[in-house]
PDB file of C-alpha atoms in Angstrom:
ATOM      1  CA  MET Y   1       0.000   0.000   0.000  1.00  0.00           C
ATOM      2  CA  ILE Y   2       1.108   3.566  -0.782  1.00  0.00           C
ATOM      3  CA  ASP Y   3      -0.979   6.303   0.864  1.00  0.00           C
ATOM      4  CA  GLY Y   4      -3.773   3.815   1.391  1.00  0.00           C
ATOM      5  CA  LYS Y   5      -3.863   2.643  -2.233  1.00  0.00           C
ATOM      6  CA  ARG Y   6      -2.878  -0.665  -3.767  1.00  0.00           C
ATOM      7  CA  VAL Y   7      -0.258   0.191  -6.377  1.00  0.00           C
ATOM      8  CA  LEU Y   8       1.015  -2.140  -9.096  1.00  0.00           C
ATOM      9  CA  ILE Y   9       4.208  -1.442 -11.027  1.00  0.00           C
ATOM     10  CA  ILE Y  10       3.989  -3.058 -14.471  1.00  0.00           C
ATOM     11  CA  LEU Y  11       7.288  -3.727 -16.256  1.00  0.00           C
ATOM     12  CA  PRO Y  12       6.811  -4.736 -19.912  1.00  0.00           C
ATOM     13  CA  ALA Y  13       9.962  -6.576 -20.950  1.00  0.00           C
ATOM     14  CA  TRP Y  14      11.348  -7.956 -24.174  1.00  0.00           C
ATOM     15  CA  MET Y  15      14.837  -9.472 -24.116  1.00  0.00           C
ATOM     16  CA  GLU Y  16      15.822  -7.666 -20.913  1.00  0.00           C
ATOM     17  CA  ALA Y  17      17.618 -10.546 -19.184  1.00  0.00           C
ATOM     18  CA  GLU Y  18      20.783  -8.486 -18.734  1.00  0.00           C
ATOM     19  CA  GLY Y  19      19.228  -5.639 -16.811  1.00  0.00           C
ATOM     20  CA  VAL Y  20      15.763  -6.564 -15.547  1.00  0.00           C
ATOM     21  CA  ALA Y  21      16.989  -7.874 -12.188  1.00  0.00           C
ATOM     22  CA  GLY Y  22      18.620  -4.548 -11.381  1.00  0.00           C
ATOM     23  CA  VAL Y  23      15.484  -2.644 -12.349  1.00  0.00           C
ATOM     24  CA  ILE Y  24      13.300  -4.900 -10.187  1.00  0.00           C
ATOM     25  CA  LYS Y  25      15.589  -4.521  -7.202  1.00  0.00           C
ATOM     26  CA  GLU Y  26      15.649  -0.732  -7.606  1.00  0.00           C
ATOM     27  CA  VAL Y  27      11.853  -0.545  -7.890  1.00  0.00           C
ATOM     28  CA  ARG Y  28      11.330  -2.738  -4.820  1.00  0.00           C
ATOM     29  CA  ALA Y  29      13.876  -0.799  -2.782  1.00  0.00           C
ATOM     30  CA  THR Y  30      12.478   2.577  -3.830  1.00  0.00           C
ATOM     31  CA  LEU Y  31       8.788   1.627  -3.629  1.00  0.00           C
ATOM     32  CA  PRO Y  32       8.474  -1.064  -0.938  1.00  0.00           C
ATOM     33  CA  GLY Y  33       4.731  -0.461  -0.651  1.00  0.00           C
ATOM     34  CA  ALA Y  34       4.035  -1.342  -4.282  1.00  0.00           C
ATOM     35  CA  ASP Y  35       3.722  -4.723  -5.957  1.00  0.00           C
ATOM     36  CA  THR Y  36       5.688  -5.508  -9.108  1.00  0.00           C
ATOM     37  CA  VAL Y  37       4.767  -7.636 -12.104  1.00  0.00           C
ATOM     38  CA  VAL Y  38       6.970  -8.248 -15.140  1.00  0.00           C
ATOM     39  CA  VAL Y  39       5.182  -8.998 -18.401  1.00  0.00           C
ATOM     40  CA  ASP Y  40       7.617 -10.963 -20.552  1.00  0.00           C
ATOM     41  CA  ASP Y  41       6.637 -10.160 -24.123  1.00  0.00           C
ATOM     42  CA  GLY Y  42       7.649 -13.505 -25.611  1.00  0.00           C
ATOM     43  CA  SER Y  43      11.361 -13.026 -24.996  1.00  0.00           C
ATOM     44  CA  PRO Y  44      13.587 -15.771 -26.437  1.00  0.00           C
ATOM     45  CA  ASP Y  45      16.197 -15.127 -23.730  1.00  0.00           C
ATOM     46  CA  GLU Y  46      16.120 -15.668 -19.947  1.00  0.00           C
ATOM     47  CA  THR Y  47      14.064 -12.582 -19.075  1.00  0.00           C
ATOM     48  CA  SER Y  48      11.354 -14.543 -17.236  1.00  0.00           C
ATOM     49  CA  ARG Y  49      13.788 -16.664 -15.240  1.00  0.00           C
ATOM     50  CA  VAL Y  50      15.881 -13.665 -14.222  1.00  0.00           C
ATOM     51  CA  ALA Y  51      12.794 -11.643 -13.233  1.00  0.00           C
ATOM     52  CA  LEU Y  52      11.485 -14.510 -11.102  1.00  0.00           C
ATOM     53  CA  GLY Y  53      14.877 -14.826  -9.459  1.00  0.00           C
ATOM     54  CA  ALA Y  54      14.784 -11.125  -8.599  1.00  0.00           C
ATOM     55  CA  GLY Y  55      11.502 -11.598  -6.753  1.00  0.00           C
ATOM     56  CA  ALA Y  56       8.949 -10.279  -9.240  1.00  0.00           C
ATOM     57  CA  ARG Y  57       5.743 -11.956 -10.281  1.00  0.00           C
ATOM     58  CA  VAL Y  58       6.007 -12.800 -13.997  1.00  0.00           C
ATOM     59  CA  LEU Y  59       3.351 -13.024 -16.690  1.00  0.00           C
ATOM     60  CA  ARG Y  60       4.638 -14.495 -19.952  1.00  0.00           C
ATOM     61  CA  LEU Y  61       3.171 -14.004 -23.401  1.00  0.00           C
ATOM     62  CA  PRO Y  62       3.730 -16.945 -25.798  1.00  0.00           C
ATOM     63  CA  TYR Y  63       5.065 -14.661 -28.541  1.00  0.00           C
ATOM     64  CA  ASN Y  64       6.040 -11.041 -29.028  1.00  0.00           C
ATOM     65  CA  LEU Y  65       3.060  -8.655 -29.208  1.00  0.00           C
ATOM     66  CA  GLY Y  66       4.854  -5.383 -28.525  1.00  0.00           C
ATOM     67  CA  VAL Y  67       4.572  -3.035 -25.572  1.00  0.00           C
ATOM     68  CA  GLY Y  68       0.850  -2.501 -26.105  1.00  0.00           C
ATOM     69  CA  GLY Y  69       0.062  -6.206 -25.861  1.00  0.00           C
ATOM     70  CA  ALA Y  70       2.240  -6.604 -22.796  1.00  0.00           C
ATOM     71  CA  MET Y  71       0.618  -3.619 -21.107  1.00  0.00           C
ATOM     72  CA  ARG Y  72      -2.902  -4.823 -21.836  1.00  0.00           C
ATOM     73  CA  LEU Y  73      -2.072  -8.054 -20.045  1.00  0.00           C
ATOM     74  CA  GLY Y  74      -0.558  -6.069 -17.181  1.00  0.00           C
ATOM     75  CA  TYR Y  75      -3.662  -3.905 -16.886  1.00  0.00           C
ATOM     76  CA  ARG Y  76      -5.857  -6.990 -16.968  1.00  0.00           C
ATOM     77  CA  TYR Y  77      -3.842  -8.430 -14.091  1.00  0.00           C
ATOM     78  CA  ALA Y  78      -4.226  -5.140 -12.189  1.00  0.00           C
ATOM     79  CA  ALA Y  79      -7.984  -5.060 -12.765  1.00  0.00           C
ATOM     80  CA  ASP Y  80      -8.479  -8.719 -11.852  1.00  0.00           C
ATOM     81  CA  ASN Y  81      -6.565  -8.217  -8.609  1.00  0.00           C
ATOM     82  CA  ASN Y  82      -8.306  -4.993  -7.563  1.00  0.00           C
ATOM     83  CA  TYR Y  83      -5.401  -2.566  -7.701  1.00  0.00           C
ATOM     84  CA  ASP Y  84      -6.182   1.125  -7.291  1.00  0.00           C
ATOM     85  CA  VAL Y  85      -3.277   2.370  -9.405  1.00  0.00           C
ATOM     86  CA  ALA Y  86      -1.198   0.882 -12.225  1.00  0.00           C
ATOM     87  CA  ILE Y  87       2.122   2.427 -13.222  1.00  0.00           C
ATOM     88  CA  GLN Y  88       4.201   1.499 -16.253  1.00  0.00           C
ATOM     89  CA  VAL Y  89       7.939   1.441 -15.618  1.00  0.00           C
ATOM     90  CA  ASP Y  90      10.027   0.174 -18.531  1.00  0.00           C
ATOM     91  CA  ALA Y  91      12.311  -2.756 -17.785  1.00  0.00           C
ATOM     92  CA  ASP Y  92      15.327  -1.178 -19.464  1.00  0.00           C
ATOM     93  CA  GLY Y  93      16.100   1.192 -16.576  1.00  0.00           C
ATOM     94  CA  GLN Y  94      15.247   4.451 -18.350  1.00  0.00           C
ATOM     95  CA  HIS Y  95      12.408   5.288 -15.968  1.00  0.00           C
ATOM     96  CA  ASP Y  96      13.552   6.389 -12.518  1.00  0.00           C
ATOM     97  CA  PRO Y  97      11.261   4.870  -9.842  1.00  0.00           C
ATOM     98  CA  ARG Y  98      12.114   7.792  -7.557  1.00  0.00           C
ATOM     99  CA  CYS Y  99       9.787   9.857  -9.772  1.00  0.00           C
ATOM    100  CA  VAL Y 100       6.791   7.603  -9.077  1.00  0.00           C
ATOM    101  CA  PRO Y 101       5.619   9.644  -6.036  1.00  0.00           C
ATOM    102  CA  GLN Y 102       5.310  12.659  -8.350  1.00  0.00           C
ATOM    103  CA  LEU Y 103       3.022  10.693 -10.659  1.00  0.00           C
ATOM    104  CA  LEU Y 104       0.968   9.470  -7.720  1.00  0.00           C
ATOM    105  CA  LYS Y 105       0.547  12.961  -6.337  1.00  0.00           C
ATOM    106  CA  GLU Y 106      -0.680  14.321  -9.668  1.00  0.00           C
ATOM    107  CA  LEU Y 107      -2.996  11.314 -10.016  1.00  0.00           C
ATOM    108  CA  GLU Y 108      -5.065  12.865  -7.205  1.00  0.00           C
ATOM    109  CA  HIS Y 109      -6.234  15.382  -9.824  1.00  0.00           C
ATOM    110  CA  ALA Y 110      -6.269  13.234 -12.962  1.00  0.00           C
ATOM    111  CA  ASP Y 111      -7.066   9.801 -14.346  1.00  0.00           C
ATOM    112  CA  LEU Y 112      -3.884   9.427 -16.415  1.00  0.00           C
ATOM    113  CA  VAL Y 113      -0.539  11.026 -15.574  1.00  0.00           C
ATOM    114  CA  ILE Y 114       2.383  11.018 -18.015  1.00  0.00           C
ATOM    115  CA  GLY Y 115       5.999  11.326 -16.922  1.00  0.00           C
ATOM    116  CA  ALA Y 116       7.197  13.882 -19.477  1.00  0.00           C
ATOM    117  CA  ARG Y 117      10.770  14.060 -20.751  1.00  0.00           C
ATOM    118  CA  PHE Y 118      10.527  17.529 -22.280  1.00  0.00           C
ATOM    119  CA  ALA Y 119       9.064  19.519 -19.405  1.00  0.00           C
ATOM    120  CA  GLY Y 120      12.120  21.006 -17.728  1.00  0.00           C
ATOM    121  CA  GLU Y 121      13.767  18.014 -16.027  1.00  0.00           C
ATOM    122  CA  GLY Y 122      16.897  16.230 -17.258  1.00  0.00           C
ATOM    123  CA  ASP Y 123      18.689  16.625 -20.586  1.00  0.00           C
ATOM    124  CA  TYR Y 124      16.911  14.019 -22.736  1.00  0.00           C
ATOM    125  CA  SER Y 125      16.538  15.269 -26.306  1.00  0.00           C
ATOM    126  CA  VAL Y 126      15.565  14.191 -29.809  1.00  0.00           C
ATOM    127  CA  ARG Y 127      16.513  15.811 -33.103  1.00  0.00           C
ATOM    128  CA  GLY Y 128      15.454  16.164 -36.686  1.00  0.00           C
ATOM    129  CA  PRO Y 129      12.088  15.127 -38.138  1.00  0.00           C
ATOM    130  CA  ARG Y 130      11.290  12.979 -35.105  1.00  0.00           C
ATOM    131  CA  LYS Y 131      11.532  16.033 -32.866  1.00  0.00           C
ATOM    132  CA  TRP Y 132       9.127  18.034 -35.029  1.00  0.00           C
ATOM    133  CA  ALA Y 133       6.691  15.133 -35.317  1.00  0.00           C
ATOM    134  CA  MET Y 134       6.595  14.835 -31.537  1.00  0.00           C
ATOM    135  CA  LYS Y 135       6.047  18.584 -31.202  1.00  0.00           C
ATOM    136  CA  VAL Y 136       3.109  18.530 -33.599  1.00  0.00           C
ATOM    137  CA  LEU Y 137       1.645  15.498 -31.872  1.00  0.00           C
ATOM    138  CA  ALA Y 138       2.030  17.141 -28.457  1.00  0.00           C
ATOM    139  CA  ALA Y 139       0.335  20.299 -29.713  1.00  0.00           C
ATOM    140  CA  VAL Y 140      -2.662  18.371 -31.068  1.00  0.00           C
ATOM    141  CA  LEU Y 141      -3.154  16.342 -27.900  1.00  0.00           C
ATOM    142  CA  SER Y 142      -2.610  19.379 -25.672  1.00  0.00           C
ATOM    143  CA  ARG Y 143      -5.466  21.082 -27.433  1.00  0.00           C
ATOM    144  CA  MET Y 144      -7.670  18.031 -27.001  1.00  0.00           C
ATOM    145  CA  ALA Y 145      -6.813  17.629 -23.316  1.00  0.00           C
ATOM    146  CA  HIS Y 146      -7.032  21.367 -22.524  1.00  0.00           C
ATOM    147  CA  THR Y 147      -3.658  21.212 -20.812  1.00  0.00           C
ATOM    148  CA  ARG Y 148      -0.008  21.366 -21.846  1.00  0.00           C
ATOM    149  CA  LEU Y 149       1.382  17.983 -22.840  1.00  0.00           C
ATOM    150  CA  THR Y 150       4.965  17.864 -24.090  1.00  0.00           C
ATOM    151  CA  ASP Y 151       5.697  14.144 -24.316  1.00  0.00           C
ATOM    152  CA  VAL Y 152       2.700  12.046 -25.330  1.00  0.00           C
ATOM    153  CA  THR Y 153       4.908   9.157 -26.506  1.00  0.00           C
ATOM    154  CA  SER Y 154       6.374   8.609 -23.019  1.00  0.00           C
ATOM    155  CA  GLY Y 155       5.683   5.167 -21.595  1.00  0.00           C
ATOM    156  CA  PHE Y 156       6.275   6.299 -18.011  1.00  0.00           C
ATOM    157  CA  ARG Y 157       2.667   6.761 -16.903  1.00  0.00           C
ATOM    158  CA  ALA Y 158       0.207   6.085 -14.110  1.00  0.00           C
ATOM    159  CA  CYS Y 159      -3.554   5.569 -14.202  1.00  0.00           C
ATOM    160  CA  ASN Y 160      -6.275   5.132 -11.620  1.00  0.00           C
ATOM    161  CA  ARG Y 161      -8.609   2.201 -11.000  1.00  0.00           C
ATOM    162  CA  ASP Y 162     -11.323   3.366 -13.371  1.00  0.00           C
ATOM    163  CA  LEU Y 163      -9.018   3.893 -16.331  1.00  0.00           C
ATOM    164  CA  LEU Y 164      -6.918   0.776 -15.770  1.00  0.00           C
ATOM    165  CA  GLY Y 165     -10.130  -1.229 -15.923  1.00  0.00           C
ATOM    166  CA  GLN Y 166     -10.854   0.293 -19.318  1.00  0.00           C
ATOM    167  CA  PHE Y 167      -7.288  -0.296 -20.510  1.00  0.00           C
ATOM    168  CA  ALA Y 168      -7.586  -3.956 -19.489  1.00  0.00           C
ATOM    169  CA  ARG Y 169     -10.233  -4.287 -22.230  1.00  0.00           C
ATOM    170  CA  THR Y 170      -9.202  -1.808 -24.886  1.00  0.00           C
ATOM    171  CA  TYR Y 171      -5.514  -0.902 -24.598  1.00  0.00           C
ATOM    172  CA  PRO Y 172      -4.144  -0.543 -28.155  1.00  0.00           C
ATOM    173  CA  MET Y 173      -1.523  -3.066 -29.193  1.00  0.00           C
ATOM    174  CA  GLU Y 174      -0.216  -1.370 -32.345  1.00  0.00           C
ATOM    175  CA  TYR Y 175       3.242   0.234 -32.392  1.00  0.00           C
ATOM    176  CA  LEU Y 176       2.897   3.702 -30.779  1.00  0.00           C
ATOM    177  CA  GLY Y 177      -0.771   2.932 -30.130  1.00  0.00           C
ATOM    178  CA  ASP Y 178       0.169   2.026 -26.575  1.00  0.00           C
ATOM    179  CA  THR Y 179       1.064   5.680 -25.938  1.00  0.00           C
ATOM    180  CA  VAL Y 180      -0.515   7.920 -28.562  1.00  0.00           C
ATOM    181  CA  GLU Y 181      -3.775   6.099 -29.272  1.00  0.00           C
ATOM    182  CA  SER Y 182      -4.372   5.191 -25.632  1.00  0.00           C
ATOM    183  CA  THR Y 183      -3.990   8.847 -24.662  1.00  0.00           C
ATOM    184  CA  VAL Y 184      -6.318  10.028 -27.421  1.00  0.00           C
ATOM    185  CA  SER Y 185      -8.900   7.402 -26.444  1.00  0.00           C
ATOM    186  CA  ALA Y 186      -8.739   8.383 -22.783  1.00  0.00           C
ATOM    187  CA  ILE Y 187      -9.190  12.081 -23.618  1.00  0.00           C
ATOM    188  CA  ARG Y 188     -12.103  11.423 -25.986  1.00  0.00           C
ATOM    189  CA  ALA Y 189     -13.803   9.247 -23.361  1.00  0.00           C
ATOM    190  CA  GLY Y 190     -13.738  12.118 -20.872  1.00  0.00           C
ATOM    191  CA  TYR Y 191     -10.798  11.125 -18.702  1.00  0.00           C
ATOM    192  CA  THR Y 192      -8.473  13.795 -17.348  1.00  0.00           C
ATOM    193  CA  VAL Y 193      -4.863  13.630 -18.576  1.00  0.00           C
ATOM    194  CA  ARG Y 194      -1.993  15.528 -16.979  1.00  0.00           C
ATOM    195  CA  GLN Y 195       1.810  15.350 -16.992  1.00  0.00           C
ATOM    196  CA  VAL Y 196       4.659  15.816 -14.539  1.00  0.00           C
ATOM    197  CA  PRO Y 197       8.280  16.549 -15.503  1.00  0.00           C
ATOM    198  CA  VAL Y 198      10.702  13.655 -15.068  1.00  0.00           C
ATOM    199  CA  ALA Y 199      14.322  12.986 -15.987  1.00  0.00           C
ATOM    200  CA  MET Y 200      14.956   9.939 -18.163  1.00  0.00           C
ATOM    201  CA  ARG Y 201      18.085   7.800 -18.048  1.00  0.00           C
ATOM    202  CA  GLU Y 202      19.996   5.727 -20.583  1.00  0.00           C
ATOM    203  CA  ARG Y 203      18.924   2.095 -20.833  1.00  0.00           C
ATOM    204  CA  ILE Y 204      21.165  -0.027 -18.649  1.00  0.00           C
ATOM    205  CA  ALA Y 205      21.281  -3.108 -20.908  1.00  0.00           C
ATOM    206  CA  GLY Y 206      19.297  -5.135 -23.379  1.00  0.00           C
ATOM    207  CA  THR Y 207      18.026  -4.474 -26.876  1.00  0.00           C
ATOM    208  CA  PRO Y 208      15.723  -1.580 -27.841  1.00  0.00           C
ATOM    209  CA  SER Y 209      12.333  -2.860 -29.002  1.00  0.00           C
ATOM    210  CA  GLN Y 210      12.224  -0.204 -31.735  1.00  0.00           C
ATOM    211  CA  SER Y 211      14.100  -1.569 -34.729  1.00  0.00           C
ATOM    212  CA  PRO Y 212      15.941   0.627 -37.271  1.00  0.00           C
ATOM    213  CA  LEU Y 213      13.131  -0.006 -39.762  1.00  0.00           C
ATOM    214  CA  ARG Y 214      10.550   1.170 -37.265  1.00  0.00           C
ATOM    215  CA  ALA Y 215      12.630   4.265 -36.582  1.00  0.00           C
ATOM    216  CA  MET Y 216      12.691   5.057 -40.330  1.00  0.00           C
ATOM    217  CA  MET Y 217       8.915   4.716 -40.498  1.00  0.00           C
ATOM    218  CA  TYR Y 218       8.355   6.810 -37.377  1.00  0.00           C
ATOM    219  CA  LEU Y 219       6.931   9.909 -39.072  1.00  0.00           C
ATOM    220  CA  LEU Y 220       4.484   8.012 -41.281  1.00  0.00           C
ATOM    221  CA  ARG Y 221       3.440   5.699 -38.502  1.00  0.00           C
ATOM    222  CA  ILE Y 222       2.864   8.421 -35.936  1.00  0.00           C
ATOM    223  CA  GLY Y 223       0.696  10.317 -38.401  1.00  0.00           C
ATOM    224  CA  LEU Y 224      -1.371   7.252 -39.213  1.00  0.00           C
ATOM    225  CA  ILE Y 225      -1.793   6.399 -35.537  1.00  0.00           C
ATOM    226  CA  LEU Y 226      -3.136   9.877 -34.838  1.00  0.00           C
ATOM    227  CA  VAL Y 227      -5.566   9.726 -37.767  1.00  0.00           C
ATOM    228  CA  VAL Y 228      -6.787   6.276 -36.714  1.00  0.00           C
ATOM    229  CA  ALA Y 229      -7.110   7.314 -33.072  1.00  0.00           C
ATOM    230  CA  LEU Y 230      -9.134  10.398 -33.930  1.00  0.00           C
ATOM    231  CA  GLY Y 231     -11.360   8.494 -36.332  1.00  0.00           C
ATOM    232  CA  ARG Y 232     -11.898   5.331 -34.309  1.00  0.00           C
ATOM    233  CA  LYS Y 233     -15.086   4.935 -32.322  1.00  0.00           C
ATOM    234  CA  VAL Y 234     -14.362   5.276 -28.635  1.00  0.00           C
ATOM    235  CA  ASP Y 235     -14.846   1.864 -26.990  1.00  0.00           C
ATOM    236  CA  MET Y 236     -14.613   3.130 -23.439  1.00  0.00           C
ATOM    237  CA  GLN Y 237     -17.394   3.685 -20.963  1.00  0.00           C
ATOM    238  CA  GLN Y 238     -17.713   7.175 -19.621  1.00  0.00           C
ATOM    239  CA  PRO Y 239     -15.860   7.437 -16.294  1.00  0.00           C
ATOM    240  CA  SER Y 240     -18.192   7.022 -13.346  1.00  0.00           C
ATOM    241  CA  VAL Y 241     -15.996   9.212 -11.179  1.00  0.00           C
ATOM    242  CA  THR Y 242     -13.359  11.482 -12.709  1.00  0.00           C
ATOM    243  CA  THR Y 243     -10.795  12.616 -10.200  1.00  0.00           C
ATOM    244  CA  GLY Y 244      -9.791  15.619 -12.267  1.00  0.00           C
ATOM    245  CA  ARG Y 245     -13.243  17.211 -12.185  1.00  0.00           C
TER     246      ARG Y 245
END
């Protein structure tokens, strides 16, 4: 329990055998009141065995679905086990668990809180066309959410019980859908989205899930995801209680 709430840290992991144990130990030491589950996204290496050895509960997908598929399973586990809050922390060590209390505090006024890389903390940066695509995307979603959002592709995020229940059913599994489309869907369904500034770190080990080909297709893909998200029928129930109201 953290501040009277059952909190689940969800670590989606693909081929993170080299570093996942260190991340789990850091999360458990930093957040002793939270539970931790690793969702092994069909890794061909020893990710599951290492995570179990580090003391985490492990859910294993039979084949690689991507971060969205792993997170949907994590949210389903959170919903089935009556957690009040679910927080995504990537298994590569880039997300600092010491920032989790900031997300939890802001969650008192919102349904979804994003840990933003470009909001004044740390020195994380991107360049070129990817930078401008992210700026345009942030501007569009900021307008939709009626608040400033600078980093809508960040996977470091927390959601409350109501929204995690929805994500357990509808969380997008497409590449970038797990961040962009899920945020658009939450906004369109009436949920309150906010951000807090966080500093990101370099991954400690493992292999990035974004391949060079995916990086080359980033601009086209991010545009298509936004068009699909805006055009898709919202399959979420209206929130019964919205904390941000």
